[in-house]
Short mmCIF file of C-alpha atoms (C1' of nucleotides) in Angstrom, two decimals:
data_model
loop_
_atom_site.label_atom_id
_atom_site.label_comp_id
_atom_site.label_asym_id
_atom_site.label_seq_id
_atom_site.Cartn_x
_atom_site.Cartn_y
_atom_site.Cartn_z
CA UNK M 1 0.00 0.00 0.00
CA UNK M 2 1.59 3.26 -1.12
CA UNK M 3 2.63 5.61 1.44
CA UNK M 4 0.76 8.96 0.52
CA UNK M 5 -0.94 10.85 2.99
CA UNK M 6 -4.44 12.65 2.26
CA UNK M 7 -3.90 14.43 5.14
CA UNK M 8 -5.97 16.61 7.35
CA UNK M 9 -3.49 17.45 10.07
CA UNK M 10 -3.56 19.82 12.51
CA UNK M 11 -0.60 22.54 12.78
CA UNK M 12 1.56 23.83 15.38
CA UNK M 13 2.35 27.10 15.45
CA UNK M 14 4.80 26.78 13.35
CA UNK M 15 2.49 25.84 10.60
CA UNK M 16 4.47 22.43 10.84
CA UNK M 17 2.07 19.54 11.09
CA UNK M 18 2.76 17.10 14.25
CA UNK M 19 2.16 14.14 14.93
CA UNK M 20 -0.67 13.82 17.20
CA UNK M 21 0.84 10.68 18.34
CA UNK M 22 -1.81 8.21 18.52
CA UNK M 23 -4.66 10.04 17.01
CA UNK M 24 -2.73 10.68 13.97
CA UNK M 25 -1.62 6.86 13.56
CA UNK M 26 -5.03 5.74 14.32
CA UNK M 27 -6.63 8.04 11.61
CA UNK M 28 -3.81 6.20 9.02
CA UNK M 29 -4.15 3.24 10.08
CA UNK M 30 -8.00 2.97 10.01
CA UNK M 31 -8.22 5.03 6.51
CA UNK M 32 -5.96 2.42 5.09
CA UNK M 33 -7.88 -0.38 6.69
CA UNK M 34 -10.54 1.13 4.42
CA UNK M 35 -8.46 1.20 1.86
CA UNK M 36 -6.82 -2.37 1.74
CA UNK M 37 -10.47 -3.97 2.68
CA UNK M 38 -9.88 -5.28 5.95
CA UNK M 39 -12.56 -3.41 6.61
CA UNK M 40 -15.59 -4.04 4.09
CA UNK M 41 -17.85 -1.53 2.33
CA UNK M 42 -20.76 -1.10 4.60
CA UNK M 43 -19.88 -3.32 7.30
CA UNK M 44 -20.67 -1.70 10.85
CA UNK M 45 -18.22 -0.81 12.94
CA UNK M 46 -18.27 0.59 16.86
CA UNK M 47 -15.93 3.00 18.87
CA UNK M 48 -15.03 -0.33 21.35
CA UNK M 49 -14.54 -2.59 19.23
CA UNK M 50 -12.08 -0.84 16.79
CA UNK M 51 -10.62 0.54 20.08
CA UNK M 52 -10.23 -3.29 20.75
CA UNK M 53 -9.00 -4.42 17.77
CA UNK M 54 -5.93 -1.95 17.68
CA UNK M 55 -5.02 -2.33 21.35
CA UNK M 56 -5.76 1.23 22.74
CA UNK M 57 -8.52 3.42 24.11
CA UNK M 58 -11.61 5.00 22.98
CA UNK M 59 -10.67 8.29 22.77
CA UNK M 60 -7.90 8.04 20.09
CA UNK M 61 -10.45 6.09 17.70
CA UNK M 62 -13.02 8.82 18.43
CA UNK M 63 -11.13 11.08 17.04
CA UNK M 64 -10.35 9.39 14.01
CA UNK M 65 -13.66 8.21 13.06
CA UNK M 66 -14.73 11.92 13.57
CA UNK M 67 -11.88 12.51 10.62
CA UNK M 68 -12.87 10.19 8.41
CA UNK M 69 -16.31 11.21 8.79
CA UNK M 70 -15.37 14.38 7.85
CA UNK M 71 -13.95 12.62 4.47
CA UNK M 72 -16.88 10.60 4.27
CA UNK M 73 -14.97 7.43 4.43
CA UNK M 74 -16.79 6.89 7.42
CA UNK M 75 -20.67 7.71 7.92
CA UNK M 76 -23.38 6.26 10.30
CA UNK M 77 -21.13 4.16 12.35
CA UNK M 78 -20.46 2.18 8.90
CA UNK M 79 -18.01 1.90 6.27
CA UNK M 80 -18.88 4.67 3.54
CA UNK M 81 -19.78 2.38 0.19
CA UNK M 82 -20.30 5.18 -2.37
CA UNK M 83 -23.38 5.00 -4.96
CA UNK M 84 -22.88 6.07 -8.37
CA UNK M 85 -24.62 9.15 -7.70
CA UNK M 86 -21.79 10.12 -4.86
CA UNK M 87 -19.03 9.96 -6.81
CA UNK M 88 -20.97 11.82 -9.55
CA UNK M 89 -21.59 14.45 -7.11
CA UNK M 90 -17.93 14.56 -6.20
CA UNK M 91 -16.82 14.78 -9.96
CA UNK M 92 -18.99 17.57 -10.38
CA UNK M 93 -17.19 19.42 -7.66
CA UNK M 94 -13.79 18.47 -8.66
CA UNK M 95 -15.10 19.72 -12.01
CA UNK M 96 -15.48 22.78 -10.82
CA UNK M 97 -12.17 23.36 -9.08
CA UNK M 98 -9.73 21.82 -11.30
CA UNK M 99 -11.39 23.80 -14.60
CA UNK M 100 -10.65 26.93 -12.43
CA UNK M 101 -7.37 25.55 -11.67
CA UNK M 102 -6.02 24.35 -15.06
CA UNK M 103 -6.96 28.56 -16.23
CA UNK M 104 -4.69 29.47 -13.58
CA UNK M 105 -1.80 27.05 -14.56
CA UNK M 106 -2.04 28.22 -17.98
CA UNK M 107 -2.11 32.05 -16.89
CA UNK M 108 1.04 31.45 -13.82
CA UNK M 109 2.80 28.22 -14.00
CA UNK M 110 6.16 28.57 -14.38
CA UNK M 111 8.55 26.79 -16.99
CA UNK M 112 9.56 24.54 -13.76
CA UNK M 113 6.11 24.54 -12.79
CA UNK M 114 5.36 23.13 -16.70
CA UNK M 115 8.33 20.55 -16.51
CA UNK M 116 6.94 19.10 -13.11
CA UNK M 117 3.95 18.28 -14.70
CA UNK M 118 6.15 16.74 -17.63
CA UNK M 119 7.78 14.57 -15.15
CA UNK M 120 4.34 12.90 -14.31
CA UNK M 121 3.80 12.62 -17.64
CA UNK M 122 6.84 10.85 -18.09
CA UNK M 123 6.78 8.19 -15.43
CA UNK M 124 3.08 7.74 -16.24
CA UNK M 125 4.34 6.31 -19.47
CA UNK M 126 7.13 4.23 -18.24
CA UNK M 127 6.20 3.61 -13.90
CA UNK M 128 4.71 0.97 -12.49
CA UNK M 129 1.46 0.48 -11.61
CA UNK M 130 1.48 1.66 -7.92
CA UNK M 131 3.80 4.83 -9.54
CA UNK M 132 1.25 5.25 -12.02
CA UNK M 133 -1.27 5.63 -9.41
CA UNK M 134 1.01 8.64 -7.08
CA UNK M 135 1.80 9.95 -10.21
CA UNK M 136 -2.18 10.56 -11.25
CA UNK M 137 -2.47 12.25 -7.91
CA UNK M 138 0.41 14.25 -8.12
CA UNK M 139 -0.57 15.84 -11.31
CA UNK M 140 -3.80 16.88 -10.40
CA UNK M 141 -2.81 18.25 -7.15
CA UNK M 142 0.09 20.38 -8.99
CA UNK M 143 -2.37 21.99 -11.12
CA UNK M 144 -5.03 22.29 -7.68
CA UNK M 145 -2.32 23.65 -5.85
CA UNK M 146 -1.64 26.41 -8.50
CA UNK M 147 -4.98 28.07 -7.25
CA UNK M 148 -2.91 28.83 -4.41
CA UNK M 149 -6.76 29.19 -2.74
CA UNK M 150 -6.15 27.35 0.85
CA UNK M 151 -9.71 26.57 1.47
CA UNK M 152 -9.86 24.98 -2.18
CA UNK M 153 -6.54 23.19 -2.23
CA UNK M 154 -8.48 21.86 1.60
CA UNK M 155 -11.25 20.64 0.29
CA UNK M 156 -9.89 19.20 -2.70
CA UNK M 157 -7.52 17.14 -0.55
CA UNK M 158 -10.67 15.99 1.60
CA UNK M 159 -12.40 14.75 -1.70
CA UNK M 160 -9.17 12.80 -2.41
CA UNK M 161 -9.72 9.84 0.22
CA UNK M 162 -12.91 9.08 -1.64
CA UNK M 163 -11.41 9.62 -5.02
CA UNK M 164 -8.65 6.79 -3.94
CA UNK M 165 -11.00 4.31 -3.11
CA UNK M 166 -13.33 5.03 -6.25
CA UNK M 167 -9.93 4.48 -8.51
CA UNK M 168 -9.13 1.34 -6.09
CA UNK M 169 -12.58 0.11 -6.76
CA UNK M 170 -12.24 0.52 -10.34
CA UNK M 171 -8.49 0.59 -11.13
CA UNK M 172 -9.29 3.79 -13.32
CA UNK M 173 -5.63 4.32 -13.61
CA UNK M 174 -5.41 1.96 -16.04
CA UNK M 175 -7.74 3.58 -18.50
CA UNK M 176 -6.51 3.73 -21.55
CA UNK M 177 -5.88 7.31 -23.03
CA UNK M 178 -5.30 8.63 -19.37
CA UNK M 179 -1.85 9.36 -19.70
CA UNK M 180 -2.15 10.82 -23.19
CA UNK M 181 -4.65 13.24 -22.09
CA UNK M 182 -2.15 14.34 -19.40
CA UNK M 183 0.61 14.94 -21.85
CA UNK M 184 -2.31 17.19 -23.75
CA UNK M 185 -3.39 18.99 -20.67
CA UNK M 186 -0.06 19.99 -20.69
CA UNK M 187 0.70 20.91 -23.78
CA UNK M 188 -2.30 23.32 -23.81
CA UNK M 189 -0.92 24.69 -20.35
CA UNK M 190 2.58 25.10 -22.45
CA UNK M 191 0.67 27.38 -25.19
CA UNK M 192 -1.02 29.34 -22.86
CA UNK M 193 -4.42 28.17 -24.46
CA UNK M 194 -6.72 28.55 -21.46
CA UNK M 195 -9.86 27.30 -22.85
CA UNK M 196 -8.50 24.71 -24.31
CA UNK M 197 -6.83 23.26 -21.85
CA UNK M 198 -10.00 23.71 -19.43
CA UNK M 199 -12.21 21.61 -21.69
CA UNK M 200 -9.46 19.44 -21.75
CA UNK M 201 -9.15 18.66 -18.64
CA UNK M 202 -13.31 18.59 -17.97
CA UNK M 203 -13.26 16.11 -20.62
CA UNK M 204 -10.80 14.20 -19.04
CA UNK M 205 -12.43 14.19 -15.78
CA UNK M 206 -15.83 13.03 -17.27
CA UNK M 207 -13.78 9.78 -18.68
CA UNK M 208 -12.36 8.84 -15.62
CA UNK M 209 -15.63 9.19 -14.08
CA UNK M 210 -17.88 7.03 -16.97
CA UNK M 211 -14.86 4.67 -16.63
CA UNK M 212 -15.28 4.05 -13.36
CA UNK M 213 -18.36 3.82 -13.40
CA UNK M 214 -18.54 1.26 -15.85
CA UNK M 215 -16.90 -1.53 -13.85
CA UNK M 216 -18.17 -0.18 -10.64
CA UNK M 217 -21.42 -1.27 -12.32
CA UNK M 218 -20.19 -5.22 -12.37
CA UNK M 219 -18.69 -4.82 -8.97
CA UNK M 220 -22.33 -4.50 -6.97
CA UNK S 1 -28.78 36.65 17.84
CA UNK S 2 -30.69 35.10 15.25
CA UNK S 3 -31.50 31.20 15.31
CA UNK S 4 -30.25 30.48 12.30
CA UNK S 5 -27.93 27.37 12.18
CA UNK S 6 -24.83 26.63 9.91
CA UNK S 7 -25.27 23.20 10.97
CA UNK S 8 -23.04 20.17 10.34
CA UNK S 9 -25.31 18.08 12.72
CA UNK S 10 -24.59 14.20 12.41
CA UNK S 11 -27.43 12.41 11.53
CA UNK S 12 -28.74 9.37 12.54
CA UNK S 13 -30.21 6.30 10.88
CA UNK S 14 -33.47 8.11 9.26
CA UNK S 15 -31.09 10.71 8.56
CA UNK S 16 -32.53 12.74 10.82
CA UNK S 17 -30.33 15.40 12.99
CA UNK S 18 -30.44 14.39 16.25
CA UNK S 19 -29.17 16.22 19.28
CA UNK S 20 -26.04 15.14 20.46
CA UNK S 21 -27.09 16.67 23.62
CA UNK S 22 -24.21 18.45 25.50
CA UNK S 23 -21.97 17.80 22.24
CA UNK S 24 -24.54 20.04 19.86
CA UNK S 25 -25.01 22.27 22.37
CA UNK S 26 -21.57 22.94 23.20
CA UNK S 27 -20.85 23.76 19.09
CA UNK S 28 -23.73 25.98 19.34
CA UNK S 29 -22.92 28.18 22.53
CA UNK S 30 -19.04 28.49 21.40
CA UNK S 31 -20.07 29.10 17.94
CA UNK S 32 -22.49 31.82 18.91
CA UNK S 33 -19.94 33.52 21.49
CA UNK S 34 -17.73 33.76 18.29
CA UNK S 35 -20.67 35.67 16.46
CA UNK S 36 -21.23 37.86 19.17
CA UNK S 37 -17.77 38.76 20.05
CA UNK S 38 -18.16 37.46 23.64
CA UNK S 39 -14.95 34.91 22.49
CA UNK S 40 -12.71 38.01 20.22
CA UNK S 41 -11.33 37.38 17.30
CA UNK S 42 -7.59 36.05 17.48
CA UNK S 43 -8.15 35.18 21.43
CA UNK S 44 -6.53 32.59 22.32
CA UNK S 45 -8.32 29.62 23.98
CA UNK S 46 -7.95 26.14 26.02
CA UNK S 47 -9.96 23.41 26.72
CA UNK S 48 -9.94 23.32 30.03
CA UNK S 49 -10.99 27.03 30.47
CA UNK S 50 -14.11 26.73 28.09
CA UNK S 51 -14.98 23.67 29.61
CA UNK S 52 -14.59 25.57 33.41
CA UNK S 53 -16.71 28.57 31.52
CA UNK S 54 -19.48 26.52 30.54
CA UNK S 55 -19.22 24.27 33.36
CA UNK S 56 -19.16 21.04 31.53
CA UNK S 57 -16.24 18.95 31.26
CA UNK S 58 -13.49 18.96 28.42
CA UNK S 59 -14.94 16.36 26.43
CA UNK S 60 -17.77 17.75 24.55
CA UNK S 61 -15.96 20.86 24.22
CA UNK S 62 -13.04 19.60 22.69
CA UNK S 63 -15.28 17.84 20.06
CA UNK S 64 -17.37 21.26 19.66
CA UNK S 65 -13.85 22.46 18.96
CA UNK S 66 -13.29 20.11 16.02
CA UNK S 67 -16.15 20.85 15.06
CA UNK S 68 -15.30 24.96 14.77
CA UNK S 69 -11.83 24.30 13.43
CA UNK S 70 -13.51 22.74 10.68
CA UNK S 71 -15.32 25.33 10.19
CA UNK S 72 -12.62 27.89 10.35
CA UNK S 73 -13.87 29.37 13.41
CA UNK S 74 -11.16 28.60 15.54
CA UNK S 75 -7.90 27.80 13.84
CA UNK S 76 -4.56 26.96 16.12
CA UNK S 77 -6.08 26.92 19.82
CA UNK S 78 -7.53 30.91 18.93
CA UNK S 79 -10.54 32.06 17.73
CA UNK S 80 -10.00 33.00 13.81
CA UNK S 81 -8.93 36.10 12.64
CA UNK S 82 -9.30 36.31 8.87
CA UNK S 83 -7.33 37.74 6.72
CA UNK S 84 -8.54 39.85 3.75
CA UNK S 85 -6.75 36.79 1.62
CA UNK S 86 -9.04 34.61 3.66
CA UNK S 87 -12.08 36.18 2.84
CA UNK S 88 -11.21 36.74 -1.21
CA UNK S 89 -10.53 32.59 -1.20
CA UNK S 90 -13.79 31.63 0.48
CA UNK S 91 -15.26 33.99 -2.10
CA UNK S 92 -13.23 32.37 -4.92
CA UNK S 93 -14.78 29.60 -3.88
CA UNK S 94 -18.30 30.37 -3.24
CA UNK S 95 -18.28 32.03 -7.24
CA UNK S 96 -17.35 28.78 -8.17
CA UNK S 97 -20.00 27.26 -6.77
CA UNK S 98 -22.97 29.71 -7.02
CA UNK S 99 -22.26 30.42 -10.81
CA UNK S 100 -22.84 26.69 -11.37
CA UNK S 101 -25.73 26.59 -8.91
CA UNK S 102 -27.18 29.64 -10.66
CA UNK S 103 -26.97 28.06 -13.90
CA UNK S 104 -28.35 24.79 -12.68
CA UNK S 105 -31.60 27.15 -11.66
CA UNK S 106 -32.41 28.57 -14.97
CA UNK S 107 -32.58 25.34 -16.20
CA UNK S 108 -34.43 23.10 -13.54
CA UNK S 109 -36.37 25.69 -11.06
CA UNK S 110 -39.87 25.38 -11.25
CA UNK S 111 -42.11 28.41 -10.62
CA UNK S 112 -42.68 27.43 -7.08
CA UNK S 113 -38.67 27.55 -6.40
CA UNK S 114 -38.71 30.97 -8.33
CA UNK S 115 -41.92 31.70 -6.56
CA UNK S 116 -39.74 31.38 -3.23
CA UNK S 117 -36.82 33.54 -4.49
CA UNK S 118 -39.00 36.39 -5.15
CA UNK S 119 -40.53 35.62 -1.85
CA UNK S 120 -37.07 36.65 -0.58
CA UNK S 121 -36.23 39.27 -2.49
CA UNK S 122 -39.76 41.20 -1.61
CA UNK S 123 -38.67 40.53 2.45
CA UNK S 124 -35.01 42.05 1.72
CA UNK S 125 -37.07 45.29 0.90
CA UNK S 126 -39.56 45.16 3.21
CA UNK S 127 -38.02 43.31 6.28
CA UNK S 128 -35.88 44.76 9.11
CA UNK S 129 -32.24 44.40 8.96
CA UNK S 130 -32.05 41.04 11.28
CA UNK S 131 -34.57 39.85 8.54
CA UNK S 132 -32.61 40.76 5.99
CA UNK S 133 -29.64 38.97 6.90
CA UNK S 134 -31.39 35.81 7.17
CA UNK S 135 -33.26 36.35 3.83
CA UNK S 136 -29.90 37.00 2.23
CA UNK S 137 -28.52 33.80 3.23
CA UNK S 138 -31.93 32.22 2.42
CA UNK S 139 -31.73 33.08 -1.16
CA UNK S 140 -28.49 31.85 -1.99
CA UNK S 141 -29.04 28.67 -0.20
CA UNK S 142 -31.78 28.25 -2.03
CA UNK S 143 -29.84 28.41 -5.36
CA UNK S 144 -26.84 26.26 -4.04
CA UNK S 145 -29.39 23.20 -3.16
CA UNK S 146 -30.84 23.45 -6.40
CA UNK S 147 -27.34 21.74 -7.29
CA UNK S 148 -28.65 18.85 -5.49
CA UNK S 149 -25.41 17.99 -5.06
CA UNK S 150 -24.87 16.75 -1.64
CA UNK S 151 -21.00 17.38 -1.53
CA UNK S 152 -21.14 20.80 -2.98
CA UNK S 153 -24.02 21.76 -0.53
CA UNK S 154 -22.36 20.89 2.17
CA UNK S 155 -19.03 22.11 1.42
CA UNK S 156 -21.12 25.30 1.12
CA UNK S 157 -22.68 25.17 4.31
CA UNK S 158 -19.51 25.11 5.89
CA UNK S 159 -18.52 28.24 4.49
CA UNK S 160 -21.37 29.93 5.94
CA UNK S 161 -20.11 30.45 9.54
CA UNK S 162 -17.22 32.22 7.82
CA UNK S 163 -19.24 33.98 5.77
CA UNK S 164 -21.74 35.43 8.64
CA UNK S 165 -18.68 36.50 10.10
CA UNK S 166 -17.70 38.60 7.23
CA UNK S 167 -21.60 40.13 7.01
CA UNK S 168 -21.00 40.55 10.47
CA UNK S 169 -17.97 42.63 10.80
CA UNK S 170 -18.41 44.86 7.93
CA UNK S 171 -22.74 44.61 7.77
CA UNK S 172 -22.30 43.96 4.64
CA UNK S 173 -26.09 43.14 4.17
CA UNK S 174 -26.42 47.09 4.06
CA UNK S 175 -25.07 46.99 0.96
CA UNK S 176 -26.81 49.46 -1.58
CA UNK S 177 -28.03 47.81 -4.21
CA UNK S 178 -28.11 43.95 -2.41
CA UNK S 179 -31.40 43.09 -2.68
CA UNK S 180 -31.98 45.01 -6.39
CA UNK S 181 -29.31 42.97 -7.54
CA UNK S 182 -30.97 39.67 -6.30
CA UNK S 183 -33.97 40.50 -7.96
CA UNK S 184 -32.01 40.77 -11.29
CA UNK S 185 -30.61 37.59 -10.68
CA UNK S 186 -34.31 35.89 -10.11
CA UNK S 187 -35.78 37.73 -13.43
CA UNK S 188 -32.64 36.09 -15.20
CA UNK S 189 -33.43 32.82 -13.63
CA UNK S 190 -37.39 33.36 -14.64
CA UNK S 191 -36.31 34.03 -18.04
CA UNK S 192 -33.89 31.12 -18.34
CA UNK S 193 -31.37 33.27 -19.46
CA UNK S 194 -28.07 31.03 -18.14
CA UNK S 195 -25.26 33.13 -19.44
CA UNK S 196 -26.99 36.26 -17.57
CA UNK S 197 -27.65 34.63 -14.64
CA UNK S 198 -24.21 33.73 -14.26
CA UNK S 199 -22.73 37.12 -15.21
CA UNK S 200 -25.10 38.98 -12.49
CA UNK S 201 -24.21 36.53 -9.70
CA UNK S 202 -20.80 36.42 -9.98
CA UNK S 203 -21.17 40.43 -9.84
CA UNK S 204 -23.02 40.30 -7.00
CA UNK S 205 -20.78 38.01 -5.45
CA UNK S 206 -17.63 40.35 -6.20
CA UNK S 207 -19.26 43.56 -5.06
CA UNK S 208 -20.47 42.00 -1.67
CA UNK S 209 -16.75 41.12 -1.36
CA UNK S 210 -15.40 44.30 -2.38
CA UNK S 211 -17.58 46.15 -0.13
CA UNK S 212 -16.81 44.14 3.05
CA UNK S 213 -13.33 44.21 2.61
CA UNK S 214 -13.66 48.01 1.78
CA UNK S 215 -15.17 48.22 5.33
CA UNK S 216 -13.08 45.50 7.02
CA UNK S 217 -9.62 47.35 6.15
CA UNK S 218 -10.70 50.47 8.92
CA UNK S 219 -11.41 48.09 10.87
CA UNK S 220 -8.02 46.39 11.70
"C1'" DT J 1 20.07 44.07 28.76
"C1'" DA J 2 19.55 39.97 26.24
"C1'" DT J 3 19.14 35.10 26.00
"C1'" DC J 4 19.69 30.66 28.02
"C1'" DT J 5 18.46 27.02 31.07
"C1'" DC J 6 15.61 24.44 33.72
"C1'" DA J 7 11.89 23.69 36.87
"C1'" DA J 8 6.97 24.65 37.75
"C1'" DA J 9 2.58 25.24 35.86
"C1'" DA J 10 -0.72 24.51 32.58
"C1'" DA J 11 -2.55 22.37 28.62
"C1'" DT J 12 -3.46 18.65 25.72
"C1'" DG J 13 -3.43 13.46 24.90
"C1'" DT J 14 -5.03 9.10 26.54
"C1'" DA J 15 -7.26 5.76 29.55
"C1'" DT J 16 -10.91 4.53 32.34
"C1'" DA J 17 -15.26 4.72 34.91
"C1'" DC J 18 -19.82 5.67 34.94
"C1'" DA J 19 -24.38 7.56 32.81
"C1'" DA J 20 -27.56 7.79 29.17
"C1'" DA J 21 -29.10 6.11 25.01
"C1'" DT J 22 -29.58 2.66 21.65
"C1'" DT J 23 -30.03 -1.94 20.00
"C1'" DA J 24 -30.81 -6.81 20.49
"C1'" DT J 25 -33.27 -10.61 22.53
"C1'" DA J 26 -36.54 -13.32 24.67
"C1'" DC J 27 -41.11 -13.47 25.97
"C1'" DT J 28 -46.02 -12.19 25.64
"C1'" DT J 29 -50.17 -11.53 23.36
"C1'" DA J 30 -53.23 -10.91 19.41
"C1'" DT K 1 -46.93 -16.40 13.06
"C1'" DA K 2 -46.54 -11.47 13.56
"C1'" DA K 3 -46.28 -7.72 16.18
"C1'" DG K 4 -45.44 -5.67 20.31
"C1'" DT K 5 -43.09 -5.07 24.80
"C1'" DA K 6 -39.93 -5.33 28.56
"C1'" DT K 7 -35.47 -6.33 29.93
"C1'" DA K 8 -30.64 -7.32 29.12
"C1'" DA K 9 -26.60 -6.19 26.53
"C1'" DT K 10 -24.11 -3.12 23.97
"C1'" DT K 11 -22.66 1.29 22.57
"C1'" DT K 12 -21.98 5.96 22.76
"C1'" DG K 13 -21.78 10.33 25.68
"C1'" DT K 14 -19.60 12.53 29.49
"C1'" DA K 15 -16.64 13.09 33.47
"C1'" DT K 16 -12.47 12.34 35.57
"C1'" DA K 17 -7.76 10.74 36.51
"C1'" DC K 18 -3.38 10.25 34.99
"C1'" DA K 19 0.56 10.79 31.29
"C1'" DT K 20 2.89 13.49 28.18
"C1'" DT K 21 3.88 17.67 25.99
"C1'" DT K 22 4.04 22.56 25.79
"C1'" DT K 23 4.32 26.97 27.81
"C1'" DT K 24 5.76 30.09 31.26
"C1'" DG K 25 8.73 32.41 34.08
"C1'" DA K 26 12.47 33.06 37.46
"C1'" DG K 27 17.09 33.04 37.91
"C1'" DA K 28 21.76 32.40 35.86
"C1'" DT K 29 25.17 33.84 32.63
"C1'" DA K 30 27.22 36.32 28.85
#
DNA sequence: TATCTCAAAAATGTATACAAATTATACTTA
DNA sequence: TAAGTATAATTTGTATACATTTTTGAGATA
């Protein structure tokens, strides 16, 4: 299981994030429970008996759950299981931000900013799997975090704990095409051509969304 | 104070909000001493000394805390202090969102939703100013869950503590022009006229802005 | 005076105990 | 049998005690 953090934490007041010790474990380690399956969709889980399970207290799992309620991995003492019309909700949203985004990027990223982006392209072609997958994220959240918008680049990052299990579900990294339309995205961010590259990248998102969809269809 | 709650209430299994007793009520009292200025802006707090104020104990108020950080409320153990950055990225945001709310209301609201809009606009004339404020926030709510889009409507709701914050500070619901300017926006709506619709609320949007921050920089 | 160090004080994190609420189960009754 | 009801079991809410971390402040030292 890769190592990437869709993290929430809180900051000292140096801005630094800490590690809340226990809380902060317990929120990893149950979000990639989620993740991996050992716990199911939809099963029901309970305060105790995660607290239990993982050898500690109450109060540390509390917290967590709160967390990943927030993320709605968690919600009604279950195991979030997503219907097609969440994560068509969620597109819609990310819609929204990463068309504003991708105008930005054309109007203020960088050269350096441009050859990041590149890079993902790159190792998209030629990773692995599991780098294909950090890579996906990484170029999104490059062109997110070019909104420089706190609360945006915030609630983008929330939606991204949902987003990971919908491409787990669904293994929409392997979509054909995906990578391609990166390398476009890019281009279009290269020449400056705004509304191109937002349509692009709306386009794009709609595929990986009817993608995933698609199979999710079989899974249930 | 008005009654009006940004709420974030969990709900149980008919969906309904329940009242976490203590817990609910604890988000509510802080939240409210925030509006009211009885908690100041940038004060720094602590658990323990809420939890002596209220005369409860620290657990509910540390999770009415979450709660509030989440919010932006209370940010780094003090009660927020926005910045005028702050305030343009929330509105960023909220643009994002209303324009496609707006658009989603020429082309699905039936004459009963319009019916209601008007209904709010004709208050904003008539209505005293705590009546105003509340119709204000009626209206665009009542655009945004035309979206029907659970994420984006709750991502929206969250805002709204911020945003009564900013009205607050700089009453910007004494805007000239507010409520003409929502009645524009409803004739554009009744006349299915997207592109306008958009145009005038994304105006709207920017002048409330511009106006509050014009207020908020004598202010501090 | 400035800043450094270290102990005391205070605050937050975590565990645990108890209260209140919810859910499950066995029994009753129609 | 189905539906209802009362009680037991479980679970969550809240308070409290203790552990750990952070902050404060007095005194030492340059």
């Amino acid at each position: 299981m890769s190592e990437i953090l869709y993290n929430n934490k809180r900051n000292n007041k140096w801005g630094v994030p800490m590690e809340n010790s226990k809380n902060e474990k317990t929120y990893e380690t149950l979000r990639d429970m989620i993740f991996n399956g050992d716990l199911k969709k939809g099963e029901k889980i309970t305060e105790t008996n995660l607290a239990n399970t993982l050898g500690i207290s109450r109060t540390p799992v509390r917290e967590a759950i709160r967390r990943l309620e927030q993320e709605k991995l968690i919600d009604n003492n279950r195991i979030a299981n997503p219907t097609e019309r969440d994560y068509q909700d969620i597109f819609e949203m990310r819609i929204l931000i990463e068309k504003f985004a991708v105008a930005k990027a054309t109007q203020f990223f960088s050269p350096s900013d441009i050859e990041e982006l590149e890079n993902y392209v790159e190792i998209g072609y030629s990773g692995e799997l599991e780098a294909k997958m950090d890579v996906n994220k990484s170029f999104h959240e490059k062109i997110v975090n070019g909104t420089k918008n706190k609360m945006m680049i915030e609630y983008f990052n929330q939606m991204q704990s949902i987003i990971y299990l919908f491409r787990k579900t669904v293994l929409s990294y392997k979509r054909p095409g995906l990578i391609d339309e990166h390398k476009e995205i890019v281009t279009a961010i290269k020449e400056r051509d705004t509304e191109r590259a937002e349509k692009l990248i709306v386009e794009h998102l709609k595929a990986d969304l009817e993608f995933g969809l698609y199979y999710l269809r079989d899974d249930e």
